Structures are given as structure tokens and as C-alpha cells.
Amino acid sequence: MKQTNGIVFYNVNIHCETEVINGYIRTNNKTIMEIGQGDPHLGEGEYAIDGNGHHIIPGFIDTHIHGAAGADVMDGEEAALRTIAESLPAEGTTSFLATTITQSKEAIDQALNTVANYPIKNQGAELLGIHLEGPFINIEKAGAQPSEYVIPPSIEQFKHWQNVSNGRIRVITLAPEMDKQEDFISFLVKSGVIVSAGHTNASMAEIKHSVKKGVSQLTHLCNAMTAIHHRDVGAVGAGLLLEELVCELIVDGLHVSPDMVNLIYQQVGPDRLILITDSVEAKGMPPGTYSLGGQIVTTDGEKALLSNGTLAGSVLKMIDAAKNMQQMTTATIDDVAKMAAINPAKQLGLFDHKGSISEGKDADFLLVDEHFNLIYTICRGSIAYKREEY
């Protein structure tokens, strides 16, 4: 569809930061220009869409995604990043962090350099930067990360990778107990990088200590970390108890059981949870064999497994994570929007222009029904996805 002077959605329930407005939302092909009640007066060249009483919510921000649609971040190719970006609006994701995996230094170099040189385009989801998952993890909790490439924390190695990426590393997952010199986490925090504890064998005491040094997040809560025990509640218990920690959560019903998701939601609440997919290139593809950072992954369309049966990321779509969260807990539409958009935007320091529906912010938003069935995805003012019957 050719767009001229912007899009106006009317007859919609707009979920703003502090209220829900029944009315219209106007964009200028980039930003949200106006939110108003009632019916709009259309300007010349504006394209009007009747929302049929459905809901406008902020576009989802997936801060932990390895791949989709047959493409992997570790392919180290611009075409792979483009494939991922252009596939994500169909699941309600309007921006994302390209996530690496523990691999050889050369493979990580290539992946980071590709992101650094990825051209900014107004097509698909926006690539916000990099989530470096590993290789500074605990080999005992490697999970689907190739253990042969795990290395000790190194400031010099990180400096090299941040330079290769042109400063685009926004989040790093590491095992805090491996910071034996007590300088790595502090350096990362001073460099402006979000430090997330993951693939970790840390005790509660070690997590508390790392929080004092600047760790502010847990990577895929419950997965590849110390579980709750009555003598030491471990990293999972730290996520439930420490208000300083924001927690990623994979809500596919496999990585974390529905009952545990509900328990986490009741204990932690929507203010400290971030919905992620941790998806791999098998997402959106037929059952078969695919890759995750050079490893063979098999999917049946519902889960992705290594040859030894280990869960290897997911094939979860963000819109399904939203539906699952609504079904497994008492979360409202606004609660889900907080976990899938507001919280990641705040965590990344982007809330001034992303993450919520507000005049002047990027026009990244979704039209959904009350059950999170996706109808439209708008990325920076452009229609990036539209359900066929509309």
C-alpha cells in the first residue's frame, strides 16, 4: 500500500501509559502525532483504518532472539538479519536485539561485524543492538551453549567485541561467579552495558554480591541456573526476591511450566518481568532439522532440541507468549504490554521514544483483539503486517 501523509486508526481502544482512550491514533509515517477521543478529522492524503473496537498496544520488543524464518544471527550475513527483521512483525515484534551464542571468537567477530554494518531500513522490526549471550558463562550450566567455546571473563576480549560491533552490544549474559578478578562486571556496567546473570551456577549469596556490582537482570529465569532449594534459593530464588533484578521469561509452557509461570507472576508481578522468545531459526519453519550457532537442532513445530534432547532455544512467537501469559496468569492486556514492551524499553534506556503509546514516540504499535489475536503491526509508522481478512 502506498502511504502518503500517514495512517489514522479510529474506533479503537488505545492503551496509553496511564489510561485507555476510546478514539483514534494518528501517525506521520514515523511517529505518533496525535491521540484523541471520538472520531478524527482526516487530513489530505491520510489513510484511515477502522479498528472495529479492538485494542492498540505498544509493539513488542524481543531482547533475546537468536533467529527465525530459517535465519540465525550467527550466520553472520546481512541477509539473515534482514530475514529475521522482516519476519518478526507477523508476531507483533517491532524491534529486537540480535542475540549471539557461545561460539568461536572468529564466529562471534563475524556476527557482531554484520550487525555493526546492518543498514537501518524502514522494513520489518528495528534492530536495536546486540545481546551477547556467552561465552563468559559457567560450563556446568551451558545448556544449549557449546561448552567447548566457554571462556573466562576478559575485559580485553569484551573491548575487542564492542569495537567490532561499533558499540552495539547492549546486553551481555554471563555467569557472575566466573568474575574471579572482581573487575569484569564493574567494567561492563561502567561501559553502559546491561549485565544479565545467566547460564550460572551462582548461589543466592553470589547473586546478591553481583547485584551490588551492577548485575540488573536474569537471563531466561529458571532455565540454565541454580534452582530453588530449601537451604539455598539460588538464582531462581534471587529473581523472585530481589527487587533490583528484572527477569526474562520464556512463556512457551515448555521452558517453564504453566504453574511455575503463574507462581512467578504472582511473586514477581508485571513490573519486573520481560517476555522473550529465545527463538532459533526453526521458528516459523516446517518440522525438520535446522541450526543454532553451528549446532544441529531438530523441531517438531512446538519445540527445538539438540541431539541429546536439550531444549535449544524455542520456536515461540511473541504474540503467543502474550496469549500464554494471559491464559496462565491473571495478567491483563496492560500487564502483558508492560512485560513485552514497556519493561524492555525501560531496561534498554529507550523509553523516551519506544515502549508505550504516547504522542511523539515512534509509531510502533499493534492492533489486537482482547485475546491477543494480531490484526495489524505498525513499525515506525508503516504497515509491516496485516491479517489477511482485513
PDB file of C-alpha atoms in Angstrom, residues 66 74 100-104 108 132-137 142 144-151 173 199 292-293 295:
ATOM      1  CA  HIS A  66      18.744 -15.914  18.015  1.00  0.00           C
ATOM      2  CA  MET A  74      25.319 -16.420  13.911  1.00  0.00           C
ATOM      3  CA  THR A 100      24.618 -14.342  19.710  1.00  0.00           C
ATOM      4  CA  ILE A 101      25.606 -17.681  21.183  1.00  0.00           C
ATOM      5  CA  THR A 102      28.768 -19.089  22.739  1.00  0.00           C
ATOM      6  CA  GLN A 103      30.944 -19.873  19.740  1.00  0.00           C
ATOM      7  CA  SER A 104      34.473 -19.401  18.439  1.00  0.00           C
ATOM      8  CA  ILE A 108      31.317 -14.056  17.147  1.00  0.00           C
ATOM      9  CA  LEU A 132      25.873 -11.116  23.696  1.00  0.00           C
ATOM     10  CA  GLU A 133      24.853 -14.424  25.298  1.00  0.00           C
ATOM     11  CA  GLY A 134      28.087 -16.019  26.444  1.00  0.00           C
ATOM     12  CA  PRO A 135      30.812 -17.040  26.077  1.00  0.00           C
ATOM     13  CA  PHE A 136      31.607 -15.903  29.651  1.00  0.00           C
ATOM     14  CA  ILE A 137      29.329 -18.482  31.268  1.00  0.00           C
ATOM     15  CA  ALA A 142      25.924 -24.346  29.483  1.00  0.00           C
ATOM     16  CA  ALA A 144      22.412 -25.418  24.603  1.00  0.00           C
ATOM     17  CA  GLN A 145      25.539 -23.220  24.537  1.00  0.00           C
ATOM     18  CA  PRO A 146      28.518 -25.133  23.046  1.00  0.00           C
ATOM     19  CA  SER A 147      30.673 -25.827  26.108  1.00  0.00           C
ATOM     20  CA  GLU A 148      33.913 -26.117  24.091  1.00  0.00           C
ATOM     21  CA  TYR A 149      33.810 -22.366  23.419  1.00  0.00           C
ATOM     22  CA  VAL A 150      33.192 -21.194  27.003  1.00  0.00           C
ATOM     23  CA  ILE A 151      35.963 -18.819  28.132  1.00  0.00           C
ATOM     24  CA  THR A 173      24.626 -12.694  29.586  1.00  0.00           C
ATOM     25  CA  HIS A 199      23.944 -19.924  32.442  1.00  0.00           C
ATOM     26  CA  LEU A 292      21.719 -22.892  16.238  1.00  0.00           C
ATOM     27  CA  GLY A 293      25.133 -21.305  16.067  1.00  0.00           C
ATOM     28  CA  GLN A 295      24.710 -26.938  16.211  1.00  0.00           C
TER      29      GLN A 295
END
